Structures are given as structure tokens and as C-alpha cells.
C-alpha atoms as an extended CHARMM CRD file, in Angstrom:
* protein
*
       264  EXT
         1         1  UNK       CA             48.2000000000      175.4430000000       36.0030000000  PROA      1               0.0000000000
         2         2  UNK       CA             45.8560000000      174.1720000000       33.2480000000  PROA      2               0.0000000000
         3         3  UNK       CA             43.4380000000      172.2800000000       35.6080000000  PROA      3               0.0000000000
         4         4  UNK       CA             43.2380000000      175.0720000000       37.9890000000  PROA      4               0.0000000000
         5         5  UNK       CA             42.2960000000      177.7360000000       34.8910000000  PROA      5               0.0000000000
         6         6  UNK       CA             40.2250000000      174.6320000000       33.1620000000  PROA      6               0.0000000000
         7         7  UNK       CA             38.3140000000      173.9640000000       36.2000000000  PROA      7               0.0000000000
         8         8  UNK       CA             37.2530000000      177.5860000000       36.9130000000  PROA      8               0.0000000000
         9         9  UNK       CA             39.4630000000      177.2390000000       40.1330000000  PROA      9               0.0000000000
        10        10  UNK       CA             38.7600000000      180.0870000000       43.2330000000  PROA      10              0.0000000000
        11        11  UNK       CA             40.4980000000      179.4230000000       46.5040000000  PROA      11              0.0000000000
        12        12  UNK       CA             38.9890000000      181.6550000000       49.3310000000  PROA      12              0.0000000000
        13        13  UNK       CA             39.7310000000      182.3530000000       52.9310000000  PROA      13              0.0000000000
        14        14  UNK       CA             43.2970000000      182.3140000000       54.8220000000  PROA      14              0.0000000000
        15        15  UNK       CA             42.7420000000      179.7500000000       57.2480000000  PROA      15              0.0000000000
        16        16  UNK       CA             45.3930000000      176.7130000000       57.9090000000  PROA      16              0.0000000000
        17        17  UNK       CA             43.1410000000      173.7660000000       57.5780000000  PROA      17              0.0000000000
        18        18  UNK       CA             42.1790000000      173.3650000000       53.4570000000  PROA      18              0.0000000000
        19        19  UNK       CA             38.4230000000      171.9970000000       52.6180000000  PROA      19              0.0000000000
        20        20  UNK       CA             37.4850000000      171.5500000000       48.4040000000  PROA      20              0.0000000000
        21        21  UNK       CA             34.2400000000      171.1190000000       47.9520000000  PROA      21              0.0000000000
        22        22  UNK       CA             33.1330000000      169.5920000000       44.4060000000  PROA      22              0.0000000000
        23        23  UNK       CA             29.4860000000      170.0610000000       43.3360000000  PROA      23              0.0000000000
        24        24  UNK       CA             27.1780000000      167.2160000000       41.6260000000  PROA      24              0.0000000000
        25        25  UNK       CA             25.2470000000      166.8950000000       38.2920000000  PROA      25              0.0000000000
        26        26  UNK       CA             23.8870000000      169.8050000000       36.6090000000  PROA      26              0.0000000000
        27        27  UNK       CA             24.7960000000      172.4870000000       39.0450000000  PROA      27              0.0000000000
        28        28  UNK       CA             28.4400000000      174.2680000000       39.1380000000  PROA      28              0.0000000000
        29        29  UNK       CA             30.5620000000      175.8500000000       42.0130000000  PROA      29              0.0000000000
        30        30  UNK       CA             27.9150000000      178.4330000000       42.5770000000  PROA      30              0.0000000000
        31        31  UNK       CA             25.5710000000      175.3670000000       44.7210000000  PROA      31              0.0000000000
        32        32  UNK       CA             27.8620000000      176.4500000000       47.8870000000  PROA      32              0.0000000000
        33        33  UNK       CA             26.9530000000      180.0670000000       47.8040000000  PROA      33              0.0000000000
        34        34  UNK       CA             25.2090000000      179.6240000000       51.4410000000  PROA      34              0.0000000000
        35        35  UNK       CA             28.0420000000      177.1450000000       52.0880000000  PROA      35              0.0000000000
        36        36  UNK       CA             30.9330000000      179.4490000000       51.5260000000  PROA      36              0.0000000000
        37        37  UNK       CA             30.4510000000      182.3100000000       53.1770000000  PROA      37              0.0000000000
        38        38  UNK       CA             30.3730000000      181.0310000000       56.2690000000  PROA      38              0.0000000000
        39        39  UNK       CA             33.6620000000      178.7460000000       56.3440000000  PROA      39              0.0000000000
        40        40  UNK       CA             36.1780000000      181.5260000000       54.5990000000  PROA      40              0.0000000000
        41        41  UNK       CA             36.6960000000      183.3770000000       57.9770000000  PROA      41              0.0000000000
        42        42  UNK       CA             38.4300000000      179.8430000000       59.2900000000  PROA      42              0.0000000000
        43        43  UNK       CA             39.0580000000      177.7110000000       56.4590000000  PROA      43              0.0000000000
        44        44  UNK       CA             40.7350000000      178.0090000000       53.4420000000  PROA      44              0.0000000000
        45        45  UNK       CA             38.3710000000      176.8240000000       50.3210000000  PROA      45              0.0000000000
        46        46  UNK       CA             38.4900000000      175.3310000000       47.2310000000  PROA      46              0.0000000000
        47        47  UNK       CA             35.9580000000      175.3640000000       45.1430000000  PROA      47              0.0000000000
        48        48  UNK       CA             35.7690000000      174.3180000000       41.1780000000  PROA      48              0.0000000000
        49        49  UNK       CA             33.8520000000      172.8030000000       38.0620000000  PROA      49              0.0000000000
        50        50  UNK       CA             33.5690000000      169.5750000000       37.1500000000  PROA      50              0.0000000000
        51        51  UNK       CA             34.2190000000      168.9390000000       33.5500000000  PROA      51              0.0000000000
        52        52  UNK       CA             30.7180000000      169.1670000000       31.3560000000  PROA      52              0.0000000000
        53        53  UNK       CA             29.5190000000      172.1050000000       33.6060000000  PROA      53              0.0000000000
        54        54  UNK       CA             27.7020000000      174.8680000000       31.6840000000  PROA      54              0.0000000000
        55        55  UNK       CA             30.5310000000      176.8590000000       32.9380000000  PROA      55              0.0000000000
        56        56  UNK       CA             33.4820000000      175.0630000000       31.6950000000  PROA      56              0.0000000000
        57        57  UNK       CA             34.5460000000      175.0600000000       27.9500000000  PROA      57              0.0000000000
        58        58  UNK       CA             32.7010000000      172.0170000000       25.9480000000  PROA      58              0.0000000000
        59        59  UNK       CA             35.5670000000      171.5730000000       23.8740000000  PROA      59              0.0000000000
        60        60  UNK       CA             37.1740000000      170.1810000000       26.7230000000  PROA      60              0.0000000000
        61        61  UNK       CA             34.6750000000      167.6220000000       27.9670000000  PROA      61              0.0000000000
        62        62  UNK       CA             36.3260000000      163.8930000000       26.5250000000  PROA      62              0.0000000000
        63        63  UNK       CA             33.2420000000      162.0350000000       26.5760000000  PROA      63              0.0000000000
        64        64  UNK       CA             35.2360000000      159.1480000000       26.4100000000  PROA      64              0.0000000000
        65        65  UNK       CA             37.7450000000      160.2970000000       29.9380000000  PROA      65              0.0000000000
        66        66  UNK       CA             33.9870000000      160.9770000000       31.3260000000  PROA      66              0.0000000000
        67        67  UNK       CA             32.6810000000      157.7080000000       30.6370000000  PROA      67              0.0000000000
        68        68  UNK       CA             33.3490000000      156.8970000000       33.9930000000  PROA      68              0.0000000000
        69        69  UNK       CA             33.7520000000      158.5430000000       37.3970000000  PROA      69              0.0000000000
        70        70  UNK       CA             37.5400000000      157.8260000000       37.3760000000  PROA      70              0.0000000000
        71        71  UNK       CA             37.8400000000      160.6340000000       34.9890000000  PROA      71              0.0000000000
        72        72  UNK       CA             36.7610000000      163.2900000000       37.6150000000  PROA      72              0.0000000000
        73        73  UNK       CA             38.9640000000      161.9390000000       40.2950000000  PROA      73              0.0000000000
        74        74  UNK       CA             41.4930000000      162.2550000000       38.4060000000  PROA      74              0.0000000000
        75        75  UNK       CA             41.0050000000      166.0160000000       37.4520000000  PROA      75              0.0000000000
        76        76  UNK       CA             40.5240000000      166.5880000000       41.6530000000  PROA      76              0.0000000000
        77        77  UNK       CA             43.3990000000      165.4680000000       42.3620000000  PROA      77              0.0000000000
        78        78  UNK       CA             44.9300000000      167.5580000000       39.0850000000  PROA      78              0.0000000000
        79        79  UNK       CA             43.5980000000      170.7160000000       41.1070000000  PROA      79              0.0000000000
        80        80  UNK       CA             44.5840000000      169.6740000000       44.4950000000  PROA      80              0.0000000000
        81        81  UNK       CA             47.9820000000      168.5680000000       42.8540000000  PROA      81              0.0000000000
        82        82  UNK       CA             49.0340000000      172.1060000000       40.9190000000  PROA      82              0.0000000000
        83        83  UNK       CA             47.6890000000      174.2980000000       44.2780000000  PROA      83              0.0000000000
        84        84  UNK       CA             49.9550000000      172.0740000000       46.1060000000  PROA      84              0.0000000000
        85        85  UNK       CA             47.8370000000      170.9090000000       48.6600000000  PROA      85              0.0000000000
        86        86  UNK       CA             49.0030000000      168.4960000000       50.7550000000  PROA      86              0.0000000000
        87        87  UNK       CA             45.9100000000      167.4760000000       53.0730000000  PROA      87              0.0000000000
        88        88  UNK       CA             42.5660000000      168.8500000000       53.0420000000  PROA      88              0.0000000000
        89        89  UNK       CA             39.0690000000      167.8080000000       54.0240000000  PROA      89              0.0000000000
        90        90  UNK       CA             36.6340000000      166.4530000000       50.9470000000  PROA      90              0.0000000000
        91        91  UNK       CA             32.8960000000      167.7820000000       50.8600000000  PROA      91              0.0000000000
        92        92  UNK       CA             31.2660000000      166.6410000000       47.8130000000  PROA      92              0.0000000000
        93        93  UNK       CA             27.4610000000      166.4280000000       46.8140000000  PROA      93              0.0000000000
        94        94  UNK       CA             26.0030000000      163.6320000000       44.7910000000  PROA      94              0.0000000000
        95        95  UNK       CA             27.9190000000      162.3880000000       42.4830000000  PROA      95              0.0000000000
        96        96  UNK       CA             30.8620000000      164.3260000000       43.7630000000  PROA      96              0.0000000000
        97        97  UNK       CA             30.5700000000      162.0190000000       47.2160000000  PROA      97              0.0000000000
        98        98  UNK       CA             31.6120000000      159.0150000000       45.2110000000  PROA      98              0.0000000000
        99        99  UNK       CA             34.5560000000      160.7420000000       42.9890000000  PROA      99              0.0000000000
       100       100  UNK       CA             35.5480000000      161.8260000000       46.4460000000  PROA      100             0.0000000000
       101       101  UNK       CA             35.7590000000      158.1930000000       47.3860000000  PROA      101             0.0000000000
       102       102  UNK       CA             37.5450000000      157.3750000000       44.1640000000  PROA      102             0.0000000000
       103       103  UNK       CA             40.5610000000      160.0660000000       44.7420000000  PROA      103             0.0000000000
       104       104  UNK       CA             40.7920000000      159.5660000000       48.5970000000  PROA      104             0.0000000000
       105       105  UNK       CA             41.6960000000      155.4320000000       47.3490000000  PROA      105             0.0000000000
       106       106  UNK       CA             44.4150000000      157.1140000000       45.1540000000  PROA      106             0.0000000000
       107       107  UNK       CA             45.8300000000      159.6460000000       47.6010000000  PROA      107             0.0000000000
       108       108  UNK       CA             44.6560000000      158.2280000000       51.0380000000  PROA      108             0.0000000000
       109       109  UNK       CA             47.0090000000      160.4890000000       52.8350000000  PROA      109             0.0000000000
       110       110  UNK       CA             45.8270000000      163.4390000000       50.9810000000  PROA      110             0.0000000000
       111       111  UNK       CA             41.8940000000      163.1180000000       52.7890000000  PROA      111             0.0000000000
       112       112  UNK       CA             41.7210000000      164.0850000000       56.6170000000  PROA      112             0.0000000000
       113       113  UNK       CA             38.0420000000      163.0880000000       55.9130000000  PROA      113             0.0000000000
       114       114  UNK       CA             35.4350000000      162.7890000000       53.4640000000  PROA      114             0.0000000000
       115       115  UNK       CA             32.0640000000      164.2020000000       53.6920000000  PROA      115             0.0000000000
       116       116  UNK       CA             29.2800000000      163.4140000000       51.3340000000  PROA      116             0.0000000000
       117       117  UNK       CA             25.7890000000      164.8990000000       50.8600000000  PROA      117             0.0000000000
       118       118  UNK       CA             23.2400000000      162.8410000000       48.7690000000  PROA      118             0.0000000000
       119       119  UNK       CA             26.0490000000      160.6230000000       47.6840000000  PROA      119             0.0000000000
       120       120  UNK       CA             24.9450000000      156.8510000000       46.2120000000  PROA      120             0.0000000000
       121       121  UNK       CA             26.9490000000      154.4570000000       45.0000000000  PROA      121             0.0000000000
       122       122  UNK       CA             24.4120000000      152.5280000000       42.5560000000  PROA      122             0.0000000000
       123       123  UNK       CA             21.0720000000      154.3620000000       41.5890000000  PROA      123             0.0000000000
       124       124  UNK       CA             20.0220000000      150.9910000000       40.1410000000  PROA      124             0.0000000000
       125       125  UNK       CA             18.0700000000      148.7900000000       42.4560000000  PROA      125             0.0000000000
       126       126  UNK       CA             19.7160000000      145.2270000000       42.5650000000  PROA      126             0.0000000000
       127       127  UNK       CA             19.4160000000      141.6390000000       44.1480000000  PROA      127             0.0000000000
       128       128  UNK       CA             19.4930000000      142.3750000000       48.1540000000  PROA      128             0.0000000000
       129       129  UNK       CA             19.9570000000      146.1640000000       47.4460000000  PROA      129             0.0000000000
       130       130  UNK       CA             17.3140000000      149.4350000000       46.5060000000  PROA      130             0.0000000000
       131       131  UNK       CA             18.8930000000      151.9100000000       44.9380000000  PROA      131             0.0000000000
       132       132  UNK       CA             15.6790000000      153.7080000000       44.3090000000  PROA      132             0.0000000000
       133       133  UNK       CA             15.3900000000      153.2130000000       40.1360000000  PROA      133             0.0000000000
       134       134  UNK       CA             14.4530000000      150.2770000000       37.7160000000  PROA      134             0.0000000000
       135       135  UNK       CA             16.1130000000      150.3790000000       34.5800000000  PROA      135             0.0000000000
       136       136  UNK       CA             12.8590000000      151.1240000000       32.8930000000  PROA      136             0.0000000000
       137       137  UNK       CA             12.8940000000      154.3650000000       34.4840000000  PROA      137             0.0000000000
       138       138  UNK       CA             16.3810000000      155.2370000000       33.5310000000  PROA      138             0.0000000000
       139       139  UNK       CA             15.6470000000      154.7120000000       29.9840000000  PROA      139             0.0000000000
       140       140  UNK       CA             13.1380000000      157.1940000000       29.9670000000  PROA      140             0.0000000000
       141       141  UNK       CA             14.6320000000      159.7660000000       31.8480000000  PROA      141             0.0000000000
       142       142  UNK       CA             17.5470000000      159.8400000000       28.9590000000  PROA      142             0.0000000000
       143       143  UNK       CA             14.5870000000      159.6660000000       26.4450000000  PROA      143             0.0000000000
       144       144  UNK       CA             13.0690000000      162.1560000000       27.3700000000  PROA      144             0.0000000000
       145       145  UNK       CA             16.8300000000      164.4300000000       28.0380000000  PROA      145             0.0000000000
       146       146  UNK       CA             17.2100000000      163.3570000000       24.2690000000  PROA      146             0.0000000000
       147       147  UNK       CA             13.4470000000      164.4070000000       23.2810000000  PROA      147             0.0000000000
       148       148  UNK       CA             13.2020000000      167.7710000000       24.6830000000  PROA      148             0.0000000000
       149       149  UNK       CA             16.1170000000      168.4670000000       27.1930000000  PROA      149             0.0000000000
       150       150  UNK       CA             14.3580000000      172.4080000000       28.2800000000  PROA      150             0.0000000000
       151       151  UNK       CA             10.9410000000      170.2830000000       28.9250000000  PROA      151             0.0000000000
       152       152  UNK       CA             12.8540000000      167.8810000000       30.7430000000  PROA      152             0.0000000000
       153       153  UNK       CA             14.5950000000      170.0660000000       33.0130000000  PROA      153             0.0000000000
       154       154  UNK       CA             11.7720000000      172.0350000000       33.8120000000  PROA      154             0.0000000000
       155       155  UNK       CA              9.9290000000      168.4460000000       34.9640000000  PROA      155             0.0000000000
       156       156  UNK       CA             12.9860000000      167.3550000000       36.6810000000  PROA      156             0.0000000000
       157       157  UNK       CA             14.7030000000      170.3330000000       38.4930000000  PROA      157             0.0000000000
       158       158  UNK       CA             11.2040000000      170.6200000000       40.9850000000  PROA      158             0.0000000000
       159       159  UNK       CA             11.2100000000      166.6290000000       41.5510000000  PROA      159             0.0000000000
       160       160  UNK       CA             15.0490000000      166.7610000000       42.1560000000  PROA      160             0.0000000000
       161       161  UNK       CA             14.9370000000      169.7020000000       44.3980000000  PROA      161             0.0000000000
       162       162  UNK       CA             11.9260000000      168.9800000000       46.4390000000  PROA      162             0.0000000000
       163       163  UNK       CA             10.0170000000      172.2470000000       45.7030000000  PROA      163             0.0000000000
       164       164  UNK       CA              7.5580000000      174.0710000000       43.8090000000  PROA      164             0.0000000000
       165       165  UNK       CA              8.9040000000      175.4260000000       40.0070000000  PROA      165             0.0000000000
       166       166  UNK       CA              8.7850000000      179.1200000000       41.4590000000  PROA      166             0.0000000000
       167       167  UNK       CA             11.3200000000      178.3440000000       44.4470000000  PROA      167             0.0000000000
       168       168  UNK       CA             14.5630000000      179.8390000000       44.3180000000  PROA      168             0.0000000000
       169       169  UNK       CA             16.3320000000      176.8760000000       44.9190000000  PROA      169             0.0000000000
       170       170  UNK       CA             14.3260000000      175.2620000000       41.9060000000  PROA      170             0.0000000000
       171       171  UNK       CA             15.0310000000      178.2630000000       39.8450000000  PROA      171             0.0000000000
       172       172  UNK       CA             18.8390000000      178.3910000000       41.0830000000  PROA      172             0.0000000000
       173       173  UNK       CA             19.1530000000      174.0660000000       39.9890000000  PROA      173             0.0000000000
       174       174  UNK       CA             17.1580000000      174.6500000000       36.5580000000  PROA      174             0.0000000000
       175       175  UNK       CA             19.7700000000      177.4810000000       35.5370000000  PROA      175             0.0000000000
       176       176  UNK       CA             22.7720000000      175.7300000000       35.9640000000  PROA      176             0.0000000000
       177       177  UNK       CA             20.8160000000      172.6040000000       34.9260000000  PROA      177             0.0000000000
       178       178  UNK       CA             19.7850000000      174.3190000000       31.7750000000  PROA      178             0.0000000000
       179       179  UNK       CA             23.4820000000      175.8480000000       30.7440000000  PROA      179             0.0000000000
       180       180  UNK       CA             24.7660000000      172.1430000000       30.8100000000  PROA      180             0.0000000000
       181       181  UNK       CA             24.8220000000      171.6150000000       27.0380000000  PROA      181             0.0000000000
       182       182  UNK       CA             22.0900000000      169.0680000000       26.0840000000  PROA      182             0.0000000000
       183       183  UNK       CA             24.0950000000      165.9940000000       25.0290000000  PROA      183             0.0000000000
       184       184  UNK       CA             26.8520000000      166.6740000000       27.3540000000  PROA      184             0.0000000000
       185       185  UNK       CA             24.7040000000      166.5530000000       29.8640000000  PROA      185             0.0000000000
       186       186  UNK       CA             22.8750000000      163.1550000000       28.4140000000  PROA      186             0.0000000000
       187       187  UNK       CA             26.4790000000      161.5740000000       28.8430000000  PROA      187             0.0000000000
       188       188  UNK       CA             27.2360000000      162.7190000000       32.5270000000  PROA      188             0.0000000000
       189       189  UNK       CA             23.3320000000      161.0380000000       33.2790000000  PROA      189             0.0000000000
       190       190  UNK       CA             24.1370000000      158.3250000000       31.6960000000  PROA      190             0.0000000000
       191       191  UNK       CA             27.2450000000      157.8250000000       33.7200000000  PROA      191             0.0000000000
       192       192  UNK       CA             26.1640000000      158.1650000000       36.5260000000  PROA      192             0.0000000000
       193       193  UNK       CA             22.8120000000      156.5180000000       36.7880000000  PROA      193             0.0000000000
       194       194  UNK       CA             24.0900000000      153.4680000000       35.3310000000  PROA      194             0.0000000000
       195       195  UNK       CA             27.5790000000      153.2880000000       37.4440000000  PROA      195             0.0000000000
       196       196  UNK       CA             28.1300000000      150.9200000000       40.0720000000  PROA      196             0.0000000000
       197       197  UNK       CA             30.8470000000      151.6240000000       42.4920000000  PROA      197             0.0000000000
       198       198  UNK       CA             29.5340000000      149.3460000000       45.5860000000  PROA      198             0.0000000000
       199       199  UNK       CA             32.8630000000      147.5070000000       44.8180000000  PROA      199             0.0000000000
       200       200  UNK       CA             34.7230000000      150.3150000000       45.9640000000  PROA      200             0.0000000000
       201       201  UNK       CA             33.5270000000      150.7130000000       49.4340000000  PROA      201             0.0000000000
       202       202  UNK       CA             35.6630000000      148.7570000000       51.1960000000  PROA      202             0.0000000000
       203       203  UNK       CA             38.9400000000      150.2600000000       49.8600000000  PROA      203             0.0000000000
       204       204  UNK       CA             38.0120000000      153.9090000000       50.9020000000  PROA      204             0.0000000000
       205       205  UNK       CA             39.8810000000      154.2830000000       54.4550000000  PROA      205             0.0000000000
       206       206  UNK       CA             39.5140000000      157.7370000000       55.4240000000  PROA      206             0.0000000000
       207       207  UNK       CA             36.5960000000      158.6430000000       57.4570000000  PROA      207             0.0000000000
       208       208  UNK       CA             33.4310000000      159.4140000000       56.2930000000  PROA      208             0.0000000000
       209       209  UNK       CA             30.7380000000      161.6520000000       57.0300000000  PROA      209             0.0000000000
       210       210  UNK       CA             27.6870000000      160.7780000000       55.1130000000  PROA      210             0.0000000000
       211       211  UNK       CA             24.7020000000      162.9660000000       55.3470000000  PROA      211             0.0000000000
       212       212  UNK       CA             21.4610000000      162.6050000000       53.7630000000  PROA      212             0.0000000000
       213       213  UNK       CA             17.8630000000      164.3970000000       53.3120000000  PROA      213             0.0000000000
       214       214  UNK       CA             14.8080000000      162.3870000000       55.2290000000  PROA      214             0.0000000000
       215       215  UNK       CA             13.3410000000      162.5080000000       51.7250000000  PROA      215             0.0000000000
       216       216  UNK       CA             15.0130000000      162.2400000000       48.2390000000  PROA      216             0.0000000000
       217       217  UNK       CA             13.6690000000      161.4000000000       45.0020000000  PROA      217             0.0000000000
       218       218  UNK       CA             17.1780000000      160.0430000000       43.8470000000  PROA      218             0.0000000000
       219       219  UNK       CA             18.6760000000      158.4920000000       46.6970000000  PROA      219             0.0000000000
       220       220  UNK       CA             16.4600000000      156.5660000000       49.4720000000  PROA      220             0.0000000000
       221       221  UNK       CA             17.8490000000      156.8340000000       52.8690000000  PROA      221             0.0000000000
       222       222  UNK       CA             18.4710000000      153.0320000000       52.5190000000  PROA      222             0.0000000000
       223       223  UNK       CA             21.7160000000      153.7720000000       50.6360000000  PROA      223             0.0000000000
       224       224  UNK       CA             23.3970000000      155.7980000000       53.1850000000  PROA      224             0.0000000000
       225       225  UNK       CA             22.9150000000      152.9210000000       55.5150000000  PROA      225             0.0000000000
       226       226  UNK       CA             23.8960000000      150.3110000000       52.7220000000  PROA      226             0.0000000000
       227       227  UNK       CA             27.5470000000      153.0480000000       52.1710000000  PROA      227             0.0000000000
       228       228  UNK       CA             28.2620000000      153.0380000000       56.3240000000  PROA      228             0.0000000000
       229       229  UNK       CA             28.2500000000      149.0890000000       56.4740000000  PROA      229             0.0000000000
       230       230  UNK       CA             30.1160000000      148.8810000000       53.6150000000  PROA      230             0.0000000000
       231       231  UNK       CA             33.0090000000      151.1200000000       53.5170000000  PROA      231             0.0000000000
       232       232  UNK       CA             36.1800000000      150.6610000000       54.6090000000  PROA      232             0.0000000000
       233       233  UNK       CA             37.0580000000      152.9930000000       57.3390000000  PROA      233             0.0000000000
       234       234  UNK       CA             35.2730000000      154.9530000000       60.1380000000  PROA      234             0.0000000000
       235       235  UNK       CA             31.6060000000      156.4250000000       58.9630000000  PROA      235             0.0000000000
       236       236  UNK       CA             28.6060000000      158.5030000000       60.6040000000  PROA      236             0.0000000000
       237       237  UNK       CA             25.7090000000      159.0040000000       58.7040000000  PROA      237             0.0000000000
       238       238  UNK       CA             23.4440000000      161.6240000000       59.5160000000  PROA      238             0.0000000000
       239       239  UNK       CA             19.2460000000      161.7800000000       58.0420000000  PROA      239             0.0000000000
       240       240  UNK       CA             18.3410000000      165.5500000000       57.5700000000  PROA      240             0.0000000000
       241       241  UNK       CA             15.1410000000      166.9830000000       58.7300000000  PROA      241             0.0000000000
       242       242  UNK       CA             15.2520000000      168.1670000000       55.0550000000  PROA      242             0.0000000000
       243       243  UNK       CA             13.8190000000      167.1140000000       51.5320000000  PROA      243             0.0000000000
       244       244  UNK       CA             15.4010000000      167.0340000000       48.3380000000  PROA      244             0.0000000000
       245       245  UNK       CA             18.4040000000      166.1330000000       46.8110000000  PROA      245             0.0000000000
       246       246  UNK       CA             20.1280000000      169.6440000000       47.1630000000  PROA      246             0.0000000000
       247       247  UNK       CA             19.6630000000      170.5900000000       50.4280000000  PROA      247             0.0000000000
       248       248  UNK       CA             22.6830000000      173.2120000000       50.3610000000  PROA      248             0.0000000000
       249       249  UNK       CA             19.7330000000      175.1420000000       48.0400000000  PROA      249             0.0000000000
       250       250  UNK       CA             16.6340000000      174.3770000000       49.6700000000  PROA      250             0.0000000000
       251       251  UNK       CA             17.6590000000      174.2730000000       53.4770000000  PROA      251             0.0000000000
       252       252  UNK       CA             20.9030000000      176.5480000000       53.3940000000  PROA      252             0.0000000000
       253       253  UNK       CA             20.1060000000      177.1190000000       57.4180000000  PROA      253             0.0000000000
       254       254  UNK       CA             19.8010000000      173.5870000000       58.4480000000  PROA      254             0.0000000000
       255       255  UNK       CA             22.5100000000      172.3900000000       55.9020000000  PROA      255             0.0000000000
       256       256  UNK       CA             25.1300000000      175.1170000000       57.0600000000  PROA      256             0.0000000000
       257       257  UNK       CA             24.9110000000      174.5630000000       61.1480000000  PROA      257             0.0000000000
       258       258  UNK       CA             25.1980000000      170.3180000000       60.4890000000  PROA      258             0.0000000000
       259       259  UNK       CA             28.0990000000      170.7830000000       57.9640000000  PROA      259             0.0000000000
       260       260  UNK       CA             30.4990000000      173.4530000000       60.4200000000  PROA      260             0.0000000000
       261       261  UNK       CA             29.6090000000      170.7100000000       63.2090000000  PROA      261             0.0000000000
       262       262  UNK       CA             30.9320000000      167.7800000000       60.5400000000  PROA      262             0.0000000000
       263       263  UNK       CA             33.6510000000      169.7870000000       59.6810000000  PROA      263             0.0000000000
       264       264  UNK       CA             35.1090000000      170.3640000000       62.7630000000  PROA      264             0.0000000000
């Protein structure tokens, strides 16, 4: 069971139906804590760390495996593989959404659905498409990781979250943010602000439920639209009445009452 111990692996609740949910960059499994509590009573859950999180073992992160997305599918569907799981339903926030799309084009038949939160393909805006960043701007965001990564999370954690530096939510995102080690953490940013995995769209066939604050610094509402028209199955995409790329921190109440309706 080495992914399942590697991967800080907790499965919770007795019901039949299975749902994993896979957190995004610079938090950890503890971004569902609204989440979870109120699917255990009828689902049975899966939750885990992705490789690089301040609550795995560093000696583990390959920063070459990790140099692109592919690397965490493949550890998802490690997890999924030694618990035996033979169908379940895929929730996965930011970068998560897209290594969701990556394992569900492995293992098809292993995906009842997929539902992403904050999830973008490309960050980078292109010819024809916005993906919200120049590549100026991503050059200085990993300066100034590189520079002073506390200073930097402590400008980016409010920005990212929507809120004021003395929410909880911002508080909650700048602690797991902040246990990330520095140039681990670099190396995940770079990966995935400079990925590009529009190409992929088309070949991800199970349905997908894409939902999406009204307002986020890192992903305009624009790309949700861009993801429905692209990919390759069924899709509903779904703007929140919320702000911020974590709404399962800042708007627990909203975010809980659209997911159960999603799930089900």
C-alpha cells in the first residue's frame, strides 16, 4: 500500500457510492473540512495529498515525475488502484480538476463523473483564448516565490482567496501554503502556470461538472466556458455567487448545498 501510506490516505463514511476528492496548489486534504462532513453519512470518501504537500515527505517529491501533471494522475489512480476501487465520482479543485481529466482519459470506466472547482486548463492567455495571465506576470510571481517565499505568500494567499489577511479562510490557505517547502513549491507553480492541457479536452468522455466563482483572480469565468465547448463528453458549468479561488474556504455554505446537488 505505499501510495495509500505516501499519500496520507483516509477513507471515511460507509456508503456504496465512492467520491475522492484531490485538493489544488498549496493547500492539503484538510481544504474539504466543510466538504466532508457532510457527505460521510452517504458516501464513502477518499481523501489524500498530492505529492509536494507540506504534509507529505519531501524526499519523495521527483521534481522531475512532477514536471508535469501526468505525474499526479498517475499517483490517483495508484490510490484508487491499491483501495481497489472500481468506480467512483472525481471532485477535484484547481489544478486537481485537470489531473482529474488526465486519469479519467486513462481509466474512463473508472469516473461515473468528474467535477471540477476553479479548474483551468491554460493560465496563459493565448491567440483567440484569455487565460487570465501574460507571461510577464508569471515571471514575477516565481521571482518573487524565489525572493522571499513567506512575503510572497502573505501577498498572495488574500489575492488568491478573495479576502482580507485576517479571514480564516486566508489564514487556513497561508498555513498550508506556507508548510509547502519553498522550492518545492516554486516547481509545482511553475508547472502549473505554464502547462497547457487545452489539447486534452476532447479526449475526456466522462461527464463533467464544472463549477466556478463569479470572481477569481486566477481563473476568469471565460475558461469554464472555453472547458464546456471543448471537452469531449457531457458538461454543465455552473458561475458561483462566490469570490475567490477557494470557495470550499471562503463560502463553505454556498459551496456545500451546490456540490451535494452536483453530486447526486
Amino acid at each position: 500500500m505505499y501510495a495509500v501510506e505516501a499519500h496520507n490516505v483516509h477513507v471515511l463514511g460507509s456508503g456504496q457510492e465512492v467520491i475522492i476528492l484531490a485538493h489544488g496548489f498549496g493547500t492539503d486534504q484538510s481544504v474539504w473540512k466543510h466538504v466532508v462532513p457532510h457527505l460521510v453519512d452517504s458516501y464513502r470518501i477518499i481523501i489524500f495529498d498530492n505529492m509536494g504537500a507540506g504534509t507529505t515527505n519531501p524526499d519523495f517529491f521527483d521534481f522531475d515525475r512532477y514536471s508535469t501533471l501526468h505525474g499526479y494522475a498517475y499517483d490517483m489512480l495508484a490510490i484508487l488502484d491499491e483501495l481497489q476501487i472500481e468506480s467512483c465520482i472525481f471532485l477535484g479543485h484547481s489544478v486537481s480538476g485537470l489531473i482529474g481529466c488526465l486519469a479519467s482519459i486513462e481509466k474512463p470506466l473508472l469516473f461515473s463523473k468528474l467535477i471540477m472547482i476553479s479548474a483551468s486548463p491554460r493560465y496563459l492567455n493565448d491567440v483567440d483564448y484569455f487565460g487570465g495571465f501574460e507571461q510577464e506576470d508569471l515571471d514575477q510571481l516565481f521571482e518573487a516565490m524565489q525572493s522571499n517565499f513567506k512575503a510572497w505568500v502573505s501577498g498572495f494567499a488574500p489575492l488568491a482567496v478573495g479576502a482580507d489577511l485576517d479571514s480564516i479562510a486566508v489564514q487556513e490557505f497561508s498555513r498550508t501554503l506556507f508548510n509547502v517547502r519553498p522550492d518545492i513549491a516554486l516547481s509545482v507553480a511553475k508547472t502549473i502556470f505554464q502547462s497547457d492541457l487545452r489539447g486534452i479536452l476532447p479526449h475526456v468522455t466522462v461527464p463533467c461538472h464544472i463549477l466556478q466563482s463569479s470572481k477569481d483572480l486566477a481563473v476568469p469565468v471565460v475558461v469554464s466556458e472555453y472547458m464546456q465547448e471543448h471537452l469531449g463528453g457531457k458538461s454543465i458549468v455552473e458561475i458561483l455567487p462566490t469570490e475567490g479561488h477557494l470557495p470550499q474556504l471562503s463560502s463553505p455554505d454556498i459551496m456545500v448545498v451546490v456540490l451535494i446537488r452536483h453530486i447526486r
